[in-house]
PDB file of N, CA and C in Angstrom:
ATOM      1  N   UNK A   6      11.088  -4.052   2.042  1.00 60.00           N
ATOM      2  CA  UNK A   6       9.775  -4.657   1.973  1.00 60.00           C
ATOM      3  C   UNK A   6       9.507  -5.022   0.526  1.00 60.00           C
ATOM      4  N   UNK A   7       9.068  -6.238   0.317  1.00 66.00           N
ATOM      5  CA  UNK A   7       8.805  -6.706  -1.036  1.00 66.00           C
ATOM      6  C   UNK A   7       7.312  -6.839  -1.286  1.00 66.00           C
ATOM      7  N   UNK A   8       6.891  -6.270  -2.388  1.00 75.00           N
ATOM      8  CA  UNK A   8       5.517  -6.431  -2.831  1.00 75.00           C
ATOM      9  C   UNK A   8       5.563  -7.372  -4.018  1.00 75.00           C
ATOM     10  N   UNK A   9       4.740  -8.396  -4.004  1.00 79.00           N
ATOM     11  CA  UNK A   9       4.768  -9.376  -5.072  1.00 79.00           C
ATOM     12  C   UNK A   9       3.373  -9.649  -5.626  1.00 79.00           C
ATOM     13  N   UNK A  10       2.900  -8.790  -6.510  1.00 84.00           N
ATOM     14  CA  UNK A  10       1.605  -9.067  -7.128  1.00 84.00           C
ATOM     15  C   UNK A  10       1.736 -10.202  -8.139  1.00 84.00           C
ATOM     16  N   UNK A  11       0.647 -10.905  -8.337  1.00 84.00           N
ATOM     17  CA  UNK A  11       0.612 -12.010  -9.290  1.00 84.00           C
ATOM     18  C   UNK A  11      -0.365 -11.645 -10.409  1.00 84.00           C
ATOM     19  N   UNK A  12       0.145 -11.224 -11.570  1.00 82.00           N
ATOM     20  CA  UNK A  12      -0.736 -10.790 -12.658  1.00 82.00           C
ATOM     21  C   UNK A  12      -1.682 -11.883 -13.161  1.00 82.00           C
ATOM     22  N   UNK A  13      -1.343 -13.141 -12.942  1.00 88.00           N
ATOM     23  CA  UNK A  13      -2.193 -14.222 -13.440  1.00 88.00           C
ATOM     24  C   UNK A  13      -3.228 -14.696 -12.428  1.00 88.00           C
ATOM     25  N   UNK A  14      -3.327 -14.035 -11.275  1.00 91.00           N
ATOM     26  CA  UNK A  14      -4.249 -14.497 -10.229  1.00 91.00           C
ATOM     27  C   UNK A  14      -5.704 -14.176 -10.524  1.00 91.00           C
ATOM     28  N   UNK A  15      -5.948 -13.198 -11.393  1.00 93.00           N
ATOM     29  CA  UNK A  15      -7.323 -12.788 -11.657  1.00 93.00           C
ATOM     30  C   UNK A  15      -7.793 -11.680 -10.733  1.00 93.00           C
ATOM     31  N   UNK A  16      -7.017 -11.378  -9.690  1.00 95.00           N
ATOM     32  CA  UNK A  16      -7.327 -10.282  -8.761  1.00 95.00           C
ATOM     33  C   UNK A  16      -6.579  -9.053  -9.264  1.00 95.00           C
ATOM     34  N   UNK A  17      -7.257  -7.894  -9.360  1.00 93.00           N
ATOM     35  CA  UNK A  17      -6.567  -6.689  -9.826  1.00 93.00           C
ATOM     36  C   UNK A  17      -5.300  -6.403  -9.009  1.00 93.00           C
ATOM     37  N   UNK A  18      -4.266  -5.944  -9.701  1.00 90.00           N
ATOM     38  CA  UNK A  18      -2.975  -5.676  -9.064  1.00 90.00           C
ATOM     39  C   UNK A  18      -3.120  -4.708  -7.892  1.00 90.00           C
ATOM     40  N   UNK A  19      -3.931  -3.652  -8.062  1.00 92.00           N
ATOM     41  CA  UNK A  19      -4.044  -2.672  -6.973  1.00 92.00           C
ATOM     42  C   UNK A  19      -4.642  -3.310  -5.726  1.00 92.00           C
ATOM     43  N   UNK A  20      -5.568  -4.250  -5.890  1.00 94.00           N
ATOM     44  CA  UNK A  20      -6.144  -4.936  -4.724  1.00 94.00           C
ATOM     45  C   UNK A  20      -5.107  -5.848  -4.069  1.00 94.00           C
ATOM     46  N   UNK A  21      -4.296  -6.495  -4.880  1.00 93.00           N
ATOM     47  CA  UNK A  21      -3.231  -7.327  -4.317  1.00 93.00           C
ATOM     48  C   UNK A  21      -2.259  -6.481  -3.505  1.00 93.00           C
ATOM     49  N   UNK A  22      -1.861  -5.331  -4.061  1.00 90.00           N
ATOM     50  CA  UNK A  22      -0.942  -4.447  -3.344  1.00 90.00           C
ATOM     51  C   UNK A  22      -1.563  -3.921  -2.058  1.00 90.00           C
ATOM     52  N   UNK A  23      -2.853  -3.568  -2.114  1.00 93.00           N
ATOM     53  CA  UNK A  23      -3.535  -3.089  -0.901  1.00 93.00           C
ATOM     54  C   UNK A  23      -3.486  -4.148   0.188  1.00 93.00           C
ATOM     55  N   UNK A  24      -3.787  -5.375  -0.167  1.00 94.00           N
ATOM     56  CA  UNK A  24      -3.784  -6.453   0.822  1.00 94.00           C
ATOM     57  C   UNK A  24      -2.384  -6.699   1.368  1.00 94.00           C
ATOM     58  N   UNK A  25      -1.373  -6.561   0.524  1.00 91.00           N
ATOM     59  CA  UNK A  25      -0.007  -6.765   0.989  1.00 91.00           C
ATOM     60  C   UNK A  25       0.427  -5.663   1.956  1.00 91.00           C
ATOM     61  N   UNK A  26       0.028  -4.433   1.684  1.00 91.00           N
ATOM     62  CA  UNK A  26       0.344  -3.333   2.608  1.00 91.00           C
ATOM     63  C   UNK A  26      -0.390  -3.561   3.935  1.00 91.00           C
ATOM     64  N   UNK A  27      -1.659  -3.913   3.865  1.00 94.00           N
ATOM     65  CA  UNK A  27      -2.431  -4.166   5.085  1.00 94.00           C
ATOM     66  C   UNK A  27      -1.817  -5.308   5.886  1.00 94.00           C
ATOM     67  N   UNK A  28      -1.380  -6.350   5.195  1.00 94.00           N
ATOM     68  CA  UNK A  28      -0.763  -7.489   5.873  1.00 94.00           C
ATOM     69  C   UNK A  28       0.532  -7.060   6.571  1.00 94.00           C
ATOM     70  N   UNK A  29       1.325  -6.213   5.895  1.00 92.00           N
ATOM     71  CA  UNK A  29       2.570  -5.720   6.497  1.00 92.00           C
ATOM     72  C   UNK A  29       2.276  -4.941   7.774  1.00 92.00           C
ATOM     73  N   UNK A  30       1.182  -4.196   7.782  1.00 93.00           N
ATOM     74  CA  UNK A  30       0.797  -3.433   8.975  1.00 93.00           C
ATOM     75  C   UNK A  30       0.328  -4.381  10.074  1.00 93.00           C
ATOM     76  N   UNK A  31      -0.508  -5.344   9.711  1.00 93.00           N
ATOM     77  CA  UNK A  31      -1.040  -6.290  10.705  1.00 93.00           C
ATOM     78  C   UNK A  31       0.052  -7.134  11.348  1.00 93.00           C
ATOM     79  N   UNK A  32       1.096  -7.449  10.589  1.00 93.00           N
ATOM     80  CA  UNK A  32       2.165  -8.291  11.132  1.00 93.00           C
ATOM     81  C   UNK A  32       3.259  -7.485  11.818  1.00 93.00           C
ATOM     82  N   UNK A  33       3.137  -6.150  11.752  1.00 92.00           N
ATOM     83  CA  UNK A  33       4.117  -5.305  12.414  1.00 92.00           C
ATOM     84  C   UNK A  33       5.316  -4.935  11.552  1.00 92.00           C
ATOM     85  N   UNK A  34       5.330  -5.365  10.293  1.00 92.00           N
ATOM     86  CA  UNK A  34       6.425  -4.983   9.396  1.00 92.00           C
ATOM     87  C   UNK A  34       6.375  -3.476   9.138  1.00 92.00           C
ATOM     88  N   UNK A  35       5.178  -2.909   9.139  1.00 91.00           N
ATOM     89  CA  UNK A  35       4.971  -1.458   9.072  1.00 91.00           C
ATOM     90  C   UNK A  35       4.175  -1.072  10.305  1.00 91.00           C
ATOM     91  N   UNK A  36       4.614  -0.037  11.001  1.00 92.00           N
ATOM     92  CA  UNK A  36       3.954   0.385  12.240  1.00 92.00           C
ATOM     93  C   UNK A  36       3.331   1.766  12.087  1.00 92.00           C
ATOM     94  N   UNK A  37       2.328   2.074  12.917  1.00 93.00           N
ATOM     95  CA  UNK A  37       1.715   3.404  12.860  1.00 93.00           C
ATOM     96  C   UNK A  37       2.762   4.511  12.943  1.00 93.00           C
ATOM     97  N   UNK A  38       2.609   5.492  12.068  1.00 92.00           N
ATOM     98  CA  UNK A  38       3.526   6.618  12.007  1.00 92.00           C
ATOM     99  C   UNK A  38       4.735   6.390  11.127  1.00 92.00           C
ATOM    100  N   UNK A  39       4.957   5.148  10.741  1.00 91.00           N
ATOM    101  CA  UNK A  39       6.114   4.813   9.933  1.00 91.00           C
ATOM    102  C   UNK A  39       5.895   5.195   8.473  1.00 91.00           C
ATOM    103  N   UNK A  40       6.970   5.607   7.830  1.00 88.00           N
ATOM    104  CA  UNK A  40       6.929   5.985   6.417  1.00 88.00           C
ATOM    105  C   UNK A  40       6.726   4.728   5.576  1.00 88.00           C
ATOM    106  N   UNK A  41       5.737   4.759   4.699  1.00 83.00           N
ATOM    107  CA  UNK A  41       5.482   3.646   3.779  1.00 83.00           C
ATOM    108  C   UNK A  41       6.376   3.796   2.561  1.00 83.00           C
ATOM    109  N   UNK A  42       6.745   2.696   1.975  1.00 72.00           N
ATOM    110  CA  UNK A  42       7.484   2.816   0.730  1.00 72.00           C
ATOM    111  C   UNK A  42       6.565   3.432  -0.316  1.00 72.00           C
ATOM    112  N   UNK A  43       6.869   4.635  -0.754  1.00 53.00           N
ATOM    113  CA  UNK A  43       5.976   5.319  -1.693  1.00 53.00           C
ATOM    114  C   UNK A  43       6.767   5.918  -2.818  1.00 53.00           C
ATOM    115  N   UNK A  44       6.507   5.505  -4.007  1.00 53.00           N
ATOM    116  CA  UNK A  44       5.698   4.351  -4.355  1.00 53.00           C
ATOM    117  C   UNK A  44       6.514   3.083  -4.225  1.00 53.00           C
ATOM    118  N   UNK A  45       5.832   1.947  -4.131  1.00 53.00           N
ATOM    119  CA  UNK A  45       6.610   0.714  -4.217  1.00 53.00           C
ATOM    120  C   UNK A  45       7.362   0.745  -5.545  1.00 53.00           C
ATOM    121  N   UNK A  46       8.431   0.029  -5.651  1.00 57.00           N
ATOM    122  CA  UNK A  46       9.231   0.129  -6.867  1.00 57.00           C
ATOM    123  C   UNK A  46       8.485  -0.388  -8.089  1.00 57.00           C
ATOM    124  N   UNK A  47       7.657   0.467  -8.667  1.00 58.00           N
ATOM    125  CA  UNK A  47       6.810   0.082  -9.799  1.00 58.00           C
ATOM    126  C   UNK A  47       7.632  -0.450 -10.958  1.00 58.00           C
ATOM    127  N   UNK A  48       8.833   0.109 -11.149  1.00 61.00           N
ATOM    128  CA  UNK A  48       9.674  -0.353 -12.235  1.00 61.00           C
ATOM    129  C   UNK A  48      10.076  -1.810 -12.033  1.00 61.00           C
ATOM    130  N   UNK A  49      10.363  -2.174 -10.789  1.00 64.00           N
ATOM    131  CA  UNK A  49      10.754  -3.547 -10.485  1.00 64.00           C
ATOM    132  C   UNK A  49       9.564  -4.493 -10.566  1.00 64.00           C
ATOM    133  N   UNK A  50       8.390  -4.006 -10.234  1.00 64.00           N
ATOM    134  CA  UNK A  50       7.200  -4.849 -10.258  1.00 64.00           C
ATOM    135  C   UNK A  50       6.622  -4.982 -11.663  1.00 64.00           C
ATOM    136  N   UNK A  51       7.086  -4.162 -12.573  1.00 72.00           N
ATOM    137  CA  UNK A  51       6.595  -4.118 -13.943  1.00 72.00           C
ATOM    138  C   UNK A  51       5.086  -3.874 -13.942  1.00 72.00           C
ATOM    139  N   UNK A  52       4.690  -2.845 -13.191  1.00 78.00           N
ATOM    140  CA  UNK A  52       3.297  -2.425 -13.183  1.00 78.00           C
ATOM    141  C   UNK A  52       3.253  -0.935 -13.477  1.00 78.00           C
ATOM    142  N   UNK A  53       2.113  -0.477 -13.876  1.00 81.00           N
ATOM    143  CA  UNK A  53       1.924   0.921 -14.207  1.00 81.00           C
ATOM    144  C   UNK A  53       2.003   1.771 -12.934  1.00 81.00           C
ATOM    145  N   UNK A  54       2.780   2.860 -12.942  1.00 80.00           N
ATOM    146  CA  UNK A  54       2.849   3.728 -11.759  1.00 80.00           C
ATOM    147  C   UNK A  54       1.477   4.264 -11.340  1.00 80.00           C
ATOM    148  N   UNK A  55       0.539   4.385 -12.286  1.00 88.00           N
ATOM    149  CA  UNK A  55      -0.810   4.826 -11.926  1.00 88.00           C
ATOM    150  C   UNK A  55      -1.516   3.795 -11.053  1.00 88.00           C
ATOM    151  N   UNK A  56      -1.177   2.530 -11.232  1.00 87.00           N
ATOM    152  CA  UNK A  56      -1.746   1.473 -10.387  1.00 87.00           C
ATOM    153  C   UNK A  56      -1.274   1.647  -8.950  1.00 87.00           C
ATOM    154  N   UNK A  57      -0.008   1.989  -8.794  1.00 82.00           N
ATOM    155  CA  UNK A  57       0.547   2.227  -7.462  1.00 82.00           C
ATOM    156  C   UNK A  57      -0.145   3.429  -6.825  1.00 82.00           C
ATOM    157  N   UNK A  58      -0.324   4.495  -7.609  1.00 86.00           N
ATOM    158  CA  UNK A  58      -0.990   5.693  -7.096  1.00 86.00           C
ATOM    159  C   UNK A  58      -2.418   5.368  -6.666  1.00 86.00           C
ATOM    160  N   UNK A  59      -3.121   4.567  -7.456  1.00 91.00           N
ATOM    161  CA  UNK A  59      -4.489   4.171  -7.112  1.00 91.00           C
ATOM    162  C   UNK A  59      -4.493   3.372  -5.806  1.00 91.00           C
ATOM    163  N   UNK A  60      -3.522   2.494  -5.652  1.00 91.00           N
ATOM    164  CA  UNK A  60      -3.417   1.704  -4.425  1.00 91.00           C
ATOM    165  C   UNK A  60      -3.330   2.606  -3.206  1.00 91.00           C
ATOM    166  N   UNK A  61      -2.446   3.602  -3.256  1.00 90.00           N
ATOM    167  CA  UNK A  61      -2.265   4.490  -2.117  1.00 90.00           C
ATOM    168  C   UNK A  61      -3.472   5.395  -1.894  1.00 90.00           C
ATOM    169  N   UNK A  62      -4.127   5.820  -2.951  1.00 93.00           N
ATOM    170  CA  UNK A  62      -5.355   6.627  -2.779  1.00 93.00           C
ATOM    171  C   UNK A  62      -6.430   5.807  -2.071  1.00 93.00           C
ATOM    172  N   UNK A  63      -6.583   4.552  -2.480  1.00 96.00           N
ATOM    173  CA  UNK A  63      -7.576   3.679  -1.849  1.00 96.00           C
ATOM    174  C   UNK A  63      -7.227   3.408  -0.389  1.00 96.00           C
ATOM    175  N   UNK A  64      -5.956   3.169  -0.105  1.00 95.00           N
ATOM    176  CA  UNK A  64      -5.540   2.937   1.278  1.00 95.00           C
ATOM    177  C   UNK A  64      -5.771   4.175   2.133  1.00 95.00           C
ATOM    178  N   UNK A  65      -5.549   5.346   1.551  1.00 95.00           N
ATOM    179  CA  UNK A  65      -5.820   6.585   2.280  1.00 95.00           C
ATOM    180  C   UNK A  65      -7.316   6.723   2.537  1.00 95.00           C
ATOM    181  N   UNK A  66      -8.123   6.418   1.534  1.00 96.00           N
ATOM    182  CA  UNK A  66      -9.580   6.506   1.675  1.00 96.00           C
ATOM    183  C   UNK A  66     -10.077   5.578   2.790  1.00 96.00           C
ATOM    184  N   UNK A  67      -9.457   4.422   2.933  1.00 96.00           N
ATOM    185  CA  UNK A  67      -9.841   3.464   3.978  1.00 96.00           C
ATOM    186  C   UNK A  67      -9.253   3.831   5.347  1.00 96.00           C
ATOM    187  N   UNK A  68      -8.388   4.829   5.395  1.00 95.00           N
ATOM    188  CA  UNK A  68      -7.795   5.234   6.662  1.00 95.00           C
ATOM    189  C   UNK A  68      -6.598   4.411   7.082  1.00 95.00           C
ATOM    190  N   UNK A  69      -6.058   3.633   6.169  1.00 95.00           N
ATOM    191  CA  UNK A  69      -4.921   2.778   6.485  1.00 95.00           C
ATOM    192  C   UNK A  69      -3.623   3.575   6.482  1.00 95.00           C
ATOM    193  N   UNK A  70      -3.526   4.508   5.537  1.00 94.00           N
ATOM    194  CA  UNK A  70      -2.343   5.357   5.454  1.00 94.00           C
ATOM    195  C   UNK A  70      -2.768   6.815   5.377  1.00 94.00           C
ATOM    196  N   UNK A  71      -1.808   7.696   5.602  1.00 94.00           N
ATOM    197  CA  UNK A  71      -2.019   9.133   5.439  1.00 94.00           C
ATOM    198  C   UNK A  71      -1.024   9.614   4.400  1.00 94.00           C
ATOM    199  N   UNK A  72      -1.517  10.321   3.389  1.00 91.00           N
ATOM    200  CA  UNK A  72      -0.637  10.900   2.386  1.00 91.00           C
ATOM    201  C   UNK A  72      -0.358  12.337   2.775  1.00 91.00           C
ATOM    202  N   UNK A  73       0.908  12.683   2.868  1.00 89.00           N
ATOM    203  CA  UNK A  73       1.316  14.041   3.236  1.00 89.00           C
ATOM    204  C   UNK A  73       2.048  14.648   2.051  1.00 89.00           C
ATOM    205  N   UNK A  74       1.483  15.726   1.530  1.00 87.00           N
ATOM    206  CA  UNK A  74       2.046  16.377   0.348  1.00 87.00           C
ATOM    207  C   UNK A  74       3.516  16.711   0.561  1.00 87.00           C
ATOM    208  N   UNK A  75       4.336  16.224  -0.326  1.00 87.00           N
ATOM    209  CA  UNK A  75       5.764  16.498  -0.258  1.00 87.00           C
ATOM    210  C   UNK A  75       6.539  15.619   0.698  1.00 87.00           C
ATOM    211  N   UNK A  76       5.846  14.832   1.514  1.00 87.00           N
ATOM    212  CA  UNK A  76       6.533  14.000   2.504  1.00 87.00           C
ATOM    213  C   UNK A  76       6.366  12.509   2.232  1.00 87.00           C
ATOM    214  N   UNK A  77       5.287  12.124   1.570  1.00 85.00           N
ATOM    215  CA  UNK A  77       5.076  10.713   1.271  1.00 85.00           C
ATOM    216  C   UNK A  77       3.870  10.136   1.988  1.00 85.00           C
ATOM    217  N   UNK A  78       3.902   8.829   2.129  1.00 87.00           N
ATOM    218  CA  UNK A  78       2.805   8.090   2.757  1.00 87.00           C
ATOM    219  C   UNK A  78       3.268   7.527   4.091  1.00 87.00           C
ATOM    220  N   UNK A  79       2.373   7.612   5.077  1.00 92.00           N
ATOM    221  CA  UNK A  79       2.687   7.137   6.417  1.00 92.00           C
ATOM    222  C   UNK A  79       1.552   6.253   6.914  1.00 92.00           C
ATOM    223  N   UNK A  80       1.917   5.235   7.690  1.00 93.00           N
ATOM    224  CA  UNK A  80       0.901   4.354   8.262  1.00 93.00           C
ATOM    225  C   UNK A  80       0.074   5.169   9.246  1.00 93.00           C
ATOM    226  N   UNK A  81      -1.231   5.072   9.123  1.00 93.00           N
ATOM    227  CA  UNK A  81      -2.146   5.794   9.991  1.00 93.00           C
ATOM    228  C   UNK A  81      -2.050   5.265  11.417  1.00 93.00           C
ATOM    229  N   UNK A  82      -2.354   6.124  12.366  1.00 86.00           N
ATOM    230  CA  UNK A  82      -2.377   5.710  13.764  1.00 86.00           C
ATOM    231  C   UNK A  82      -3.487   4.709  14.044  1.00 86.00           C
ATOM    232  N   UNK A  83      -4.459   4.626  13.137  1.00 75.00           N
ATOM    233  CA  UNK A  83      -5.579   3.689  13.292  1.00 75.00           C
ATOM    234  C   UNK A  83      -5.367   2.413  12.505  1.00 75.00           C
ATOM    235  N   UNK A  84      -4.268   2.310  11.801  1.00 65.00           N
ATOM    236  CA  UNK A  84      -4.009   1.155  10.937  1.00 65.00           C
ATOM    237  C   UNK A  84      -3.843  -0.099  11.765  1.00 65.00           C
ATOM    238  N   UNK A  85      -4.193  -1.202  11.174  1.00 56.00           N
ATOM    239  CA  UNK A  85      -4.044  -2.487  11.840  1.00 56.00           C
ATOM    240  C   UNK A  85      -5.254  -2.873  12.650  1.00 56.00           C
ATOM    241  N   UNK A  86      -6.231  -1.994  12.761  1.00 54.00           N
ATOM    242  CA  UNK A  86      -7.450  -2.284  13.518  1.00 54.00           C
ATOM    243  C   UNK A  86      -8.568  -2.587  12.536  1.00 54.00           C
ATOM    244  N   UNK A  87      -8.528  -3.761  11.967  1.00 49.00           N
ATOM    245  CA  UNK A  87      -9.555  -4.148  11.013  1.00 49.00           C
ATOM    246  C   UNK A  87     -10.817  -4.570  11.727  1.00 49.00           C
ATOM    247  N   UNK A  88     -11.946  -4.209  11.118  1.00 42.00           N
ATOM    248  CA  UNK A  88     -13.198  -4.617  11.726  1.00 42.00           C
ATOM    249  C   UNK A  88     -13.736  -5.848  11.060  1.00 42.00           C
TER     250      UNK A  88
END
């Protein structure tokens, strides 16, 4: 799975990553219960690892993913049901 933030878009990187993860869930590239790439390859994206961590915290807060200590991030069973 490729995440491609655009630093020149004017949209914060963490918001771009959040939307890309949500899009992957909506299109079925990531399914409920499936392990999310955690963290996305921050080194390859040339972004701060704290930005990636913020992205996953926000996604967890929205109920899109579940963070399991020591196991990683998983797509929530409620993911993909946007209101």
